[in-house]
mmCIF file of C-alpha atoms in Angstrom:
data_model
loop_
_atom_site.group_PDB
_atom_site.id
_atom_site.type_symbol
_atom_site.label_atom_id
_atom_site.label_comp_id
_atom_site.label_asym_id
_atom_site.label_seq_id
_atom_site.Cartn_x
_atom_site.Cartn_y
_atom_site.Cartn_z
ATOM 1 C CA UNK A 1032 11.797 15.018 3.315
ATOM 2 C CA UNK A 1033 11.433 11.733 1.506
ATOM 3 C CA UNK A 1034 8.907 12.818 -0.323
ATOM 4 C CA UNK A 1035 10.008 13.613 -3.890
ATOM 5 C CA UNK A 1036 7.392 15.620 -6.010
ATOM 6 C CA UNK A 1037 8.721 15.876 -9.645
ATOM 7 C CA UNK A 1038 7.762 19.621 -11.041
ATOM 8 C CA UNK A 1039 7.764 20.877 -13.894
ATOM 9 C CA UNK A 1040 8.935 21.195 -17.415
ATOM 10 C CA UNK A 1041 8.392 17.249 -18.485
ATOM 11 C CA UNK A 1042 9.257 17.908 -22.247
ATOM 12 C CA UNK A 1043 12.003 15.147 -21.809
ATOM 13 C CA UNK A 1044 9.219 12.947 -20.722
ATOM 14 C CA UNK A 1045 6.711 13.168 -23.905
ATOM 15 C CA UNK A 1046 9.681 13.209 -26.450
ATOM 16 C CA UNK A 1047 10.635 10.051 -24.735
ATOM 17 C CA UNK A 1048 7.077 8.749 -24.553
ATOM 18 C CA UNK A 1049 6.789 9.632 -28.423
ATOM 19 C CA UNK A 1050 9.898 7.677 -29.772
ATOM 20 C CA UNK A 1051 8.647 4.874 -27.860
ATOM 21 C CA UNK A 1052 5.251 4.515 -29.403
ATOM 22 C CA UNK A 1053 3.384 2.962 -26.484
ATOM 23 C CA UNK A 1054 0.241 0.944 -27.074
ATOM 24 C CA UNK A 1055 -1.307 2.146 -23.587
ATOM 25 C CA UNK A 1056 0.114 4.396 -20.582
ATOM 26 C CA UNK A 1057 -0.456 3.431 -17.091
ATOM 27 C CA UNK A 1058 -0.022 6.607 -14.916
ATOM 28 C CA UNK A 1059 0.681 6.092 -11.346
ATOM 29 C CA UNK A 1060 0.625 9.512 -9.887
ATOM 30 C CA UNK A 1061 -1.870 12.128 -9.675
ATOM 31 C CA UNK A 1062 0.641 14.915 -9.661
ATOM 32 C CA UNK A 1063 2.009 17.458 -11.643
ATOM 33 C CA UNK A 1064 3.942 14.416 -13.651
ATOM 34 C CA UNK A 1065 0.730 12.457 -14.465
ATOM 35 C CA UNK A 1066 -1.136 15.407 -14.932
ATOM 36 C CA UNK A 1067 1.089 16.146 -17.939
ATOM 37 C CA UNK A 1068 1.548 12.877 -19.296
ATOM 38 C CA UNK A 1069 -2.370 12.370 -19.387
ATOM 39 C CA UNK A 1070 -2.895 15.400 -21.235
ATOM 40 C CA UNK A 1071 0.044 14.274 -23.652
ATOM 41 C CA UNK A 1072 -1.460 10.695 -23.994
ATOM 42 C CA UNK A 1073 -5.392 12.882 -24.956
ATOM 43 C CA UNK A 1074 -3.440 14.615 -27.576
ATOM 44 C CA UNK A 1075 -2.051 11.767 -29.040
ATOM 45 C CA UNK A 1076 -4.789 9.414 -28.746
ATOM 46 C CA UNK A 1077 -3.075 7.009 -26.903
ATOM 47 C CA UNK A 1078 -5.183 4.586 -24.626
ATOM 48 C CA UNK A 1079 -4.411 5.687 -20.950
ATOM 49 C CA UNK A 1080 -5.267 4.172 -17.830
ATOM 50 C CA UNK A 1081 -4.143 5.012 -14.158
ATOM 51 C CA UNK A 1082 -4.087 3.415 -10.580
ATOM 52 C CA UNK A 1083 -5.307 4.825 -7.238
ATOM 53 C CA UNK A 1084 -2.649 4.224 -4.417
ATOM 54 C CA UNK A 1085 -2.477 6.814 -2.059
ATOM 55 C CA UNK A 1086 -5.321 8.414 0.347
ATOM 56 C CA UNK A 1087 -4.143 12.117 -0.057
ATOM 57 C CA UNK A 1088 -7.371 13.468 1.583
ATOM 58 C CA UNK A 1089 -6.413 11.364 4.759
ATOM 59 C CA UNK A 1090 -3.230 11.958 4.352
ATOM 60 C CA UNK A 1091 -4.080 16.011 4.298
ATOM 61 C CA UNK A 1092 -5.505 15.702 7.575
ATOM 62 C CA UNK A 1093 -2.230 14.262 9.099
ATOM 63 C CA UNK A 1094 -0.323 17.384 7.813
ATOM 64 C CA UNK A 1095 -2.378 20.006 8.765
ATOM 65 C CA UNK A 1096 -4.069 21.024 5.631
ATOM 66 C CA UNK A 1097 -7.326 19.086 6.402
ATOM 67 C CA UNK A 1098 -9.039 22.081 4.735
ATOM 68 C CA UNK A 1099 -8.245 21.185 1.232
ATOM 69 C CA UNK A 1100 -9.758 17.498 1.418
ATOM 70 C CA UNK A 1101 -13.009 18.838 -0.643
ATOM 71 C CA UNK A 1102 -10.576 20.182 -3.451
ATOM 72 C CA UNK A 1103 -8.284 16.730 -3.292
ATOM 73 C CA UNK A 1104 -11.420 14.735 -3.719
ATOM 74 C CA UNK A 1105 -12.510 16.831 -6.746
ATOM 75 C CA UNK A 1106 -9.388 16.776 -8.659
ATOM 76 C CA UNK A 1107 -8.396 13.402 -8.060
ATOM 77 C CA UNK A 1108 -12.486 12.279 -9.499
ATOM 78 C CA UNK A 1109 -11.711 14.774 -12.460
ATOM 79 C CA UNK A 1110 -8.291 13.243 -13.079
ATOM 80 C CA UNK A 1111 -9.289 9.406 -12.882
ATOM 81 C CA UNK A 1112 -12.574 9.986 -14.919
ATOM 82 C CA UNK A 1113 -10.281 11.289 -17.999
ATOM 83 C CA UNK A 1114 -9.069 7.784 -18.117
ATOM 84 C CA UNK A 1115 -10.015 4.973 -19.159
ATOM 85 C CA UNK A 1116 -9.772 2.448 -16.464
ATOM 86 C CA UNK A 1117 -8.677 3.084 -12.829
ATOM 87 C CA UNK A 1118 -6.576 0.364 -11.231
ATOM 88 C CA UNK A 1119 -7.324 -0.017 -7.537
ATOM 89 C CA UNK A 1120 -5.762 -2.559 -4.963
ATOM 90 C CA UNK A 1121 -8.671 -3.501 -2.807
ATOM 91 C CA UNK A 1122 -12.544 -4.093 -2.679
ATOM 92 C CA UNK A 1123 -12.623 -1.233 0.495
ATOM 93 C CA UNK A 1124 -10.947 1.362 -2.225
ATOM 94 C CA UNK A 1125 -13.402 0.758 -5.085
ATOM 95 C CA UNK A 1126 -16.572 1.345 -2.718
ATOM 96 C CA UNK A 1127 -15.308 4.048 -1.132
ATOM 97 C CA UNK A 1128 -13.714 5.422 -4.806
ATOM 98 C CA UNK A 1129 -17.488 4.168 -6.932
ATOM 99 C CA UNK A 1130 -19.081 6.189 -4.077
ATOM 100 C CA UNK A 1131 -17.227 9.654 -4.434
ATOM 101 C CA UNK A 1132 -18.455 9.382 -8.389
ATOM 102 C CA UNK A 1133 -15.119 7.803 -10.018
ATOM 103 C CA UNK A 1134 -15.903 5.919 -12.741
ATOM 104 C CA UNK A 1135 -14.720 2.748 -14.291
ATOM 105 C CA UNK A 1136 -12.922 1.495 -11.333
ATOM 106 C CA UNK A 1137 -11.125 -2.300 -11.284
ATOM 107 C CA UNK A 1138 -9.407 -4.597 -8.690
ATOM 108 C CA UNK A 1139 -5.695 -4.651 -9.283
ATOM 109 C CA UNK A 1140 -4.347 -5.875 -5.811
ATOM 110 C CA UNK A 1141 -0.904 -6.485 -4.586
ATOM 111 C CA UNK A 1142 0.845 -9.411 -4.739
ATOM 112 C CA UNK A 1143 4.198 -10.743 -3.040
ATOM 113 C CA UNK A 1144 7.241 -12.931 -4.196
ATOM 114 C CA UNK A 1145 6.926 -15.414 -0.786
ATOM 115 C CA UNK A 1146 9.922 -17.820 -2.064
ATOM 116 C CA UNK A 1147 11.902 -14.261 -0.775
ATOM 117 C CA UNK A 1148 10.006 -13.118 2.016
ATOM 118 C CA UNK A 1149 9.563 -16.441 3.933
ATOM 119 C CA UNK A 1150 9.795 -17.422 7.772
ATOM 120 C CA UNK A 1151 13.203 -19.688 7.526
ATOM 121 C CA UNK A 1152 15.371 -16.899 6.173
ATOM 122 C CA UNK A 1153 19.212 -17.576 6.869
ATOM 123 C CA UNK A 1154 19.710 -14.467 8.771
ATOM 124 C CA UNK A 1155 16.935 -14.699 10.840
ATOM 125 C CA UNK A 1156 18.791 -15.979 14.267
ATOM 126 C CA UNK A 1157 21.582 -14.038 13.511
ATOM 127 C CA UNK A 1158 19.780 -10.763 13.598
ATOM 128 C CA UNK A 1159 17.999 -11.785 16.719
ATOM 129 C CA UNK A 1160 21.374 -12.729 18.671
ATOM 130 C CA UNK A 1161 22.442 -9.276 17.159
ATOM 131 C CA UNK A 1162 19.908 -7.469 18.792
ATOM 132 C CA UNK A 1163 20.782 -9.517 21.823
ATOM 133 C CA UNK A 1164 17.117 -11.516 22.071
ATOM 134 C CA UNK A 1165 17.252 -15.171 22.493
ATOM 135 C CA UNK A 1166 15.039 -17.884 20.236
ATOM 136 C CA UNK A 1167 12.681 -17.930 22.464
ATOM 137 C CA UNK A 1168 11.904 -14.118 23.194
ATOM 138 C CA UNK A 1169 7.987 -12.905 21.627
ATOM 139 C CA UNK A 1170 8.809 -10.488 18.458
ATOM 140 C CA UNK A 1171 6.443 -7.656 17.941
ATOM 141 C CA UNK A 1172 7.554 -6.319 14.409
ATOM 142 C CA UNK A 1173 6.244 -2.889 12.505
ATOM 143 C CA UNK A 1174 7.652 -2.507 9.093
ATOM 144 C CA UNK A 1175 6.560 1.170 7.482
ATOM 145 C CA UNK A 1176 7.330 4.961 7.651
ATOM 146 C CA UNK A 1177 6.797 6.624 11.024
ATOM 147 C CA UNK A 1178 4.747 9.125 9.963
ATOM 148 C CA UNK A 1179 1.271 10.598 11.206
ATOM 149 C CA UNK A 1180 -0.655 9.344 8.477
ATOM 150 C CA UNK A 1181 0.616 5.773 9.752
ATOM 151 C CA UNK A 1182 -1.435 6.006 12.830
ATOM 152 C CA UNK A 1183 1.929 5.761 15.151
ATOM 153 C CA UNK A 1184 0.983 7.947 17.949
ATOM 154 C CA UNK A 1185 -1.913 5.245 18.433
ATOM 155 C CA UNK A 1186 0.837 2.373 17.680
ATOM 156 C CA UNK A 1187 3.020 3.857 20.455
ATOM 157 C CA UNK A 1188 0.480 3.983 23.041
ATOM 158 C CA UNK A 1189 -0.742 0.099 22.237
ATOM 159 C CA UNK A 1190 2.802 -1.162 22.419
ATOM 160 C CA UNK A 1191 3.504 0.726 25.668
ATOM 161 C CA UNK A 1192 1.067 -1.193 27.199
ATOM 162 C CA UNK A 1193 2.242 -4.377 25.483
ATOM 163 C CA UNK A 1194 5.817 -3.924 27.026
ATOM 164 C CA UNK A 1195 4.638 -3.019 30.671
ATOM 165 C CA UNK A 1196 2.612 -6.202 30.999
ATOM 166 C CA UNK A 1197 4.724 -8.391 28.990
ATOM 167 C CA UNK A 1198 8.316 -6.867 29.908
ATOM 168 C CA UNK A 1199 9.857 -10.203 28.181
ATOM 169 C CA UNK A 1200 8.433 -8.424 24.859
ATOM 170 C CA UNK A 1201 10.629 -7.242 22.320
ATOM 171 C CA UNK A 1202 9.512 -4.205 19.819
ATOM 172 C CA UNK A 1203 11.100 -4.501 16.419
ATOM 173 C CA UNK A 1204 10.229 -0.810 14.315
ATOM 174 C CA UNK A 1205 11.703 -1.023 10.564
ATOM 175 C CA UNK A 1206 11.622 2.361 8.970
ATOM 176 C CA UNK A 1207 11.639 6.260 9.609
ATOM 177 C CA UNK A 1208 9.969 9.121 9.170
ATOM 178 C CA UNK A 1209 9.170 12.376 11.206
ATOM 179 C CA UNK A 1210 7.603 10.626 13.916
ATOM 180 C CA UNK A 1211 10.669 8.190 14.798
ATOM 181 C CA UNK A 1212 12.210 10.552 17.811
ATOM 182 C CA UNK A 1213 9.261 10.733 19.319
ATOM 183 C CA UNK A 1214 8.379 6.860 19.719
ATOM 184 C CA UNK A 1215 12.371 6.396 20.342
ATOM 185 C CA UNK A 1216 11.503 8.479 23.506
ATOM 186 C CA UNK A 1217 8.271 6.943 24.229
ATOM 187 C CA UNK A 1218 9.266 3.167 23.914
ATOM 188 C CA UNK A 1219 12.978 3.309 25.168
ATOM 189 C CA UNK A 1220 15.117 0.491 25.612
ATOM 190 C CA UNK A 1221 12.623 -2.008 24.941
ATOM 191 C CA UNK A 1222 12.544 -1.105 20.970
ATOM 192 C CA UNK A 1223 14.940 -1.472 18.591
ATOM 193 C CA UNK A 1224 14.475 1.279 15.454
ATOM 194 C CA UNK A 1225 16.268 -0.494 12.756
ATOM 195 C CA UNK A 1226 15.853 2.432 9.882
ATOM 196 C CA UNK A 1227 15.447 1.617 6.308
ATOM 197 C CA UNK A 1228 16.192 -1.727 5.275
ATOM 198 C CA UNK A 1229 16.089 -2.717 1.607
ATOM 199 C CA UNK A 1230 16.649 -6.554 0.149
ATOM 200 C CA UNK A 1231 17.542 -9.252 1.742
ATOM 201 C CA UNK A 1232 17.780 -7.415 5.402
ATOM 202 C CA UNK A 1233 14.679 -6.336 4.796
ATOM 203 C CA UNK A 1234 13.355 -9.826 4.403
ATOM 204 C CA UNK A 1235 15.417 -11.114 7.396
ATOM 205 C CA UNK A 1236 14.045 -8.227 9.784
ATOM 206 C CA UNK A 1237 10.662 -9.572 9.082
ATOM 207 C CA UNK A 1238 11.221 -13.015 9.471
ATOM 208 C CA UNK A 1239 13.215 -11.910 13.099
ATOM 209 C CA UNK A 1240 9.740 -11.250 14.107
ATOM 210 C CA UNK A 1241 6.586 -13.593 15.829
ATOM 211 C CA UNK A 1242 3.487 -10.978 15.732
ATOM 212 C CA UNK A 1243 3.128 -7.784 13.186
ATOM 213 C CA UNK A 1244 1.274 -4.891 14.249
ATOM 214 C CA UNK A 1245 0.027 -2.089 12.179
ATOM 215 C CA UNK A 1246 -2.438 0.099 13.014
ATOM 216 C CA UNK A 1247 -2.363 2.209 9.610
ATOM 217 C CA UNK A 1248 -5.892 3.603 8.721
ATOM 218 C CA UNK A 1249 -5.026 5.451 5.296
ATOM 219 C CA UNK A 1250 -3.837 2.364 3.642
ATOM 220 C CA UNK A 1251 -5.301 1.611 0.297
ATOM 221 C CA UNK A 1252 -3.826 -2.403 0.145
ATOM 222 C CA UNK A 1253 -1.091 -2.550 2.384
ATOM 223 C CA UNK A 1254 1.767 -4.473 0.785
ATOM 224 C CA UNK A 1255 3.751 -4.587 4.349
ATOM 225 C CA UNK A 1256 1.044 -6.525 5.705
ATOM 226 C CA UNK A 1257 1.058 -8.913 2.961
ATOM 227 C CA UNK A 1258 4.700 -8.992 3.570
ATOM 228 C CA UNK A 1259 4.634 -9.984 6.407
ATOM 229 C CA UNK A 1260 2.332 -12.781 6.385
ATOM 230 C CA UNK A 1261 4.507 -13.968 3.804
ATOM 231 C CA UNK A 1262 7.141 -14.031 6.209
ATOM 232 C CA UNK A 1263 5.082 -16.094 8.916
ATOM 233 C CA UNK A 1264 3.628 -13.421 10.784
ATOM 234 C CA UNK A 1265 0.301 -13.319 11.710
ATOM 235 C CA UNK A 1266 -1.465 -9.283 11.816
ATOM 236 C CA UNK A 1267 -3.209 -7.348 14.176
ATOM 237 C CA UNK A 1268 -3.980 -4.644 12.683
ATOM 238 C CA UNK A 1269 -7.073 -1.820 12.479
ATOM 239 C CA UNK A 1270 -9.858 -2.948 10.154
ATOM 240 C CA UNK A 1271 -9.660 -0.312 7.681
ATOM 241 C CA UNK A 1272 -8.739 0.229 4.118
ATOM 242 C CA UNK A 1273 -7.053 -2.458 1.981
ATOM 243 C CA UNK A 1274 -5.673 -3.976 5.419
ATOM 244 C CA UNK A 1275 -9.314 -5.794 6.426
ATOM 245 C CA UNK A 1276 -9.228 -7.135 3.031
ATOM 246 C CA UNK A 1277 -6.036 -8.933 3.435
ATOM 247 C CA UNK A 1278 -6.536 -10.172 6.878
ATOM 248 C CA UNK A 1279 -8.713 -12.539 8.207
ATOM 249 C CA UNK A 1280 -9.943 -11.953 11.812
ATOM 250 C CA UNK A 1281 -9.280 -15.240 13.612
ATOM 251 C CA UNK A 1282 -7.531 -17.114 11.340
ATOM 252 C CA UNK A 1283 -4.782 -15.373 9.737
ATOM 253 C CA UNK A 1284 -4.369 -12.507 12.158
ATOM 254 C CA UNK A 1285 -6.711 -10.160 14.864
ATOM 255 C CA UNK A 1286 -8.816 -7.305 13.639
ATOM 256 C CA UNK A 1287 -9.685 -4.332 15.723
ATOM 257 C CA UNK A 1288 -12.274 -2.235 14.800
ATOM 258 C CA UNK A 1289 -11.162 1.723 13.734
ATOM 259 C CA UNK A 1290 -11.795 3.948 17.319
ATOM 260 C CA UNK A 1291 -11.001 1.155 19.443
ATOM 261 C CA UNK A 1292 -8.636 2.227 22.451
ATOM 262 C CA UNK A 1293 -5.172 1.275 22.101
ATOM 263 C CA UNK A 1294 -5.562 -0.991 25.088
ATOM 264 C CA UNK A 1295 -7.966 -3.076 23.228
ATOM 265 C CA UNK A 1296 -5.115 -3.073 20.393
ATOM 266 C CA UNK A 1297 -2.682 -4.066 23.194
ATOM 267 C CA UNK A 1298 -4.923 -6.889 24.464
ATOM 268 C CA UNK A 1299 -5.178 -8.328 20.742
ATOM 269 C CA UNK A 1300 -1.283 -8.258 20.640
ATOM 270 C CA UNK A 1301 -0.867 -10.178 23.754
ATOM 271 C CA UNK A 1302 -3.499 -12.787 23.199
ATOM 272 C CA UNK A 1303 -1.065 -13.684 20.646
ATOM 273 C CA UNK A 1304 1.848 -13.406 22.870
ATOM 274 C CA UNK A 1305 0.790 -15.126 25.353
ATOM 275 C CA UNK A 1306 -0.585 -18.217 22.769
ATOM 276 C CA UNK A 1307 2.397 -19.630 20.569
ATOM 277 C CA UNK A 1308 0.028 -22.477 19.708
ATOM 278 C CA UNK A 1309 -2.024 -20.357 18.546
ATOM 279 C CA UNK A 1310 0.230 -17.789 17.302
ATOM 280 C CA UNK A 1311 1.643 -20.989 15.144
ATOM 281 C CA UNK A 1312 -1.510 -21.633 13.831
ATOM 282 C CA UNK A 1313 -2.076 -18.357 12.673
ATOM 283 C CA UNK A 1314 1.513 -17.971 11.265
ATOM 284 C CA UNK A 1315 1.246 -20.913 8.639
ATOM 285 C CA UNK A 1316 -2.625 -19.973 7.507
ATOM 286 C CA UNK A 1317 -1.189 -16.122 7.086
ATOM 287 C CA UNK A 1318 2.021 -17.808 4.951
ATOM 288 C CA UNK A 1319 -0.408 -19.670 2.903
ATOM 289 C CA UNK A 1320 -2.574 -17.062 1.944
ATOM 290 C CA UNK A 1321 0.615 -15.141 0.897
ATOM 291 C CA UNK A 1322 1.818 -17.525 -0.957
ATOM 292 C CA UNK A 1323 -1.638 -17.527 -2.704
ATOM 293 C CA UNK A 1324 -1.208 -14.263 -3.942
ATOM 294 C CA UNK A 1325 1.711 -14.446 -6.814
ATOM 295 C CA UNK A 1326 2.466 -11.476 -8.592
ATOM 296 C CA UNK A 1327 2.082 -13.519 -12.234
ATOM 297 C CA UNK A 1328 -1.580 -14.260 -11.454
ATOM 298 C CA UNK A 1329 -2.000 -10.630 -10.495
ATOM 299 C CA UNK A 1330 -0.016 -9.210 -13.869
ATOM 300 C CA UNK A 1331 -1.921 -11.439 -15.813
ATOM 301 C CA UNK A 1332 -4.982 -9.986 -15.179
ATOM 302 C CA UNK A 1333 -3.769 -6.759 -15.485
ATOM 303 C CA UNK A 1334 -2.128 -6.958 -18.992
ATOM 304 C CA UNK A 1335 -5.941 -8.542 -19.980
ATOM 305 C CA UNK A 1336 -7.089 -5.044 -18.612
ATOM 306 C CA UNK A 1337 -4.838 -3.383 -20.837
ATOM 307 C CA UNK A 1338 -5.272 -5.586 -24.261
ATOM 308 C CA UNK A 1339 -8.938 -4.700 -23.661
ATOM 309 C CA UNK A 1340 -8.450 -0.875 -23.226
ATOM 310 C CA UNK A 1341 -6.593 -0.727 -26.056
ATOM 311 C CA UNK A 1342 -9.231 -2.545 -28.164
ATOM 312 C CA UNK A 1343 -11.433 -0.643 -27.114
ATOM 313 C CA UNK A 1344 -10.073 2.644 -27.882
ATOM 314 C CA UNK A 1345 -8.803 1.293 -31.562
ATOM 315 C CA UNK A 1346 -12.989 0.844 -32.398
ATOM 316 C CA UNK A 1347 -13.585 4.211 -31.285
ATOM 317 C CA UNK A 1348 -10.894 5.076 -33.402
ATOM 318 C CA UNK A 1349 -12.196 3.038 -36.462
ATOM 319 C CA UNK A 1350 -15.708 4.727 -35.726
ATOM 320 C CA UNK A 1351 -14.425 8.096 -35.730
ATOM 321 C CA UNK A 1352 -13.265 7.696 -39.287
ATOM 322 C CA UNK A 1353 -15.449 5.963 -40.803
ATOM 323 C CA UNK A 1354 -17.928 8.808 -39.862
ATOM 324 C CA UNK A 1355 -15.691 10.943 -41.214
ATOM 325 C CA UNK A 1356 -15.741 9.991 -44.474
ATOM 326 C CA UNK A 1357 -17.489 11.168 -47.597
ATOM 327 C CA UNK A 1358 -20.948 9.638 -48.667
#
């Protein structure tokens, strides 16, 4: 249910594209919405360019409709090709993306404003002493939806195991989704479900916690990950997707490999635990890598992308007339 699909008509959308003249459209969404607007950007000759996000094969499998992967793949290669650049936010995406036969495919990764999301935020303690925890109680923080295609059923049996050899744990879940009843009843009293959080108690429930664990396997970047490093967390987290680009096994967080048990992702979590030297260490390499990762730097490279699109499509443009004239 908070899934919003926009339908159909999107006349509003191209009268308001046309008065504002764009020099190049970046379309996020494969949907009926972007599926419009890219036909209304070929008919005006305006440069167009789009970004992948959003596994919806994997996603289909989650939901039931596993059957229509083959048909997602084809329409999603058909819609991307049409473009002229395709944005994605990890190395993982564009191999897997280059082999399924899209074409012109570029890095555009995530990035993360770490002067907000930062380990000494002012309402850190309080939110702990709110959730009655003490300074010194081990924080095991997940910050998404909980939803199939997030892999929870697998986070729910790793953290089960967490909290029944480390009772002193505390679990920390920010977010909903289908799936949240279900993990209430499985985790009890020794998780706290926190909902949506937006702003700065958003940023304060991740710096509440000492270890993030995400276990995701759909993810094309994973900006809660990045998140939370920002916030002085190291990861452990499944190596798949965007994720095992962000983290580094060993030094900024724990990898486990994708069909590992969950009581080999249990045993990464409580090496951490049960290590706060360690943990430390991990914590300040994972902040600095964050704070690597500004989102000017990333823009910057992106509005290059476009200035060259657009150049690009202006010769064409020049070419096309110039053939078209009279000898």
């Amino acid at each position: 249910p908070e899934l919003h699909l926009p339908l159909p008509p999107f006349g509003r959308v191209h009268r308001a594209i046309d008065a504002f003249r764009p020099d190049v459209i970046h379309v996020a969404t494969e949907a009926f919405l972007g599926l419009s607007v890219l036909r209304h950007a070929l008919r005006r000759d305006i440069p167009i360019v789009s970004s992948f996000h959003t596994n919806f094969d994997q996603y289909s499998d989650h939901y039931g409709v596993g059957w229509t992967r083959s048909l997602i793949w084809r329409y999603l290669r058909w819609f991307h090709n049409r473009t002229r650049a395709t944005y994605a936010p990890s190395r993982a995406t564009i191999d897997q993306l280059e082999r399924l036969g899209f074409e012109r495919v570029f890095l555009w990764p995530r990035g993360v404003d770490s002067s907000f999301f930062r380990p000494d935020r002012p309402g850190r303690l309080a939110l702990r002493a709110a959730f009655g925890w003490g300074p010194g109680d081990p924080v095991v923080t997940y910050v998404s939806r909980i939803a199939p295609e997030k892999n929870v059923d697998y986070l729910a049996d790793a953290l089960a195991i967490v909290v029944a050899r480390r009772p002193d744990v505390r679990l920390l879940l920010v977010g909903d989704g289908p799936s949240r009843a279900e993990l209430q009843g499985r985790l009890g009293p020794s998780a706290v479900f926190a909902g949506y959080r937006t702003g700065d108690d958003l940023a304060d429930h991740y710096a509440a916690g000492d270890v993030f664990a995400f276990t995701s396997l759909t993810e094309t970047f994973g900006n809660v990950v990045l998140e939370a490093m920002a916030s002085g967390m190291p990861v452990v987290a499944v190596r798949a997707g965007g994720v095992g680009d962000i983290v580094r096994d060993g030094a900024t967080g724990l990898l486990v490999e994708p069909g590992s048990s969950p009581e080999t992702f249990a045993e990464a979590v409580l090496r951490l635990v049960g290590d706060p030297a360690r943990r430390a260490e991990m914590a300040r390499a994972a902040r600095a890598y964050a704070e690597s990762q500004s989102w000017s730097a990333i823009m910057d490279d992106l509005r290059d992308g476009y200035r060259r699109v657009i150049a690009a499509q202006a010769l064409e443009r020049a070419d096309r007339q110039y053939a078209n004239e009279p000898l």
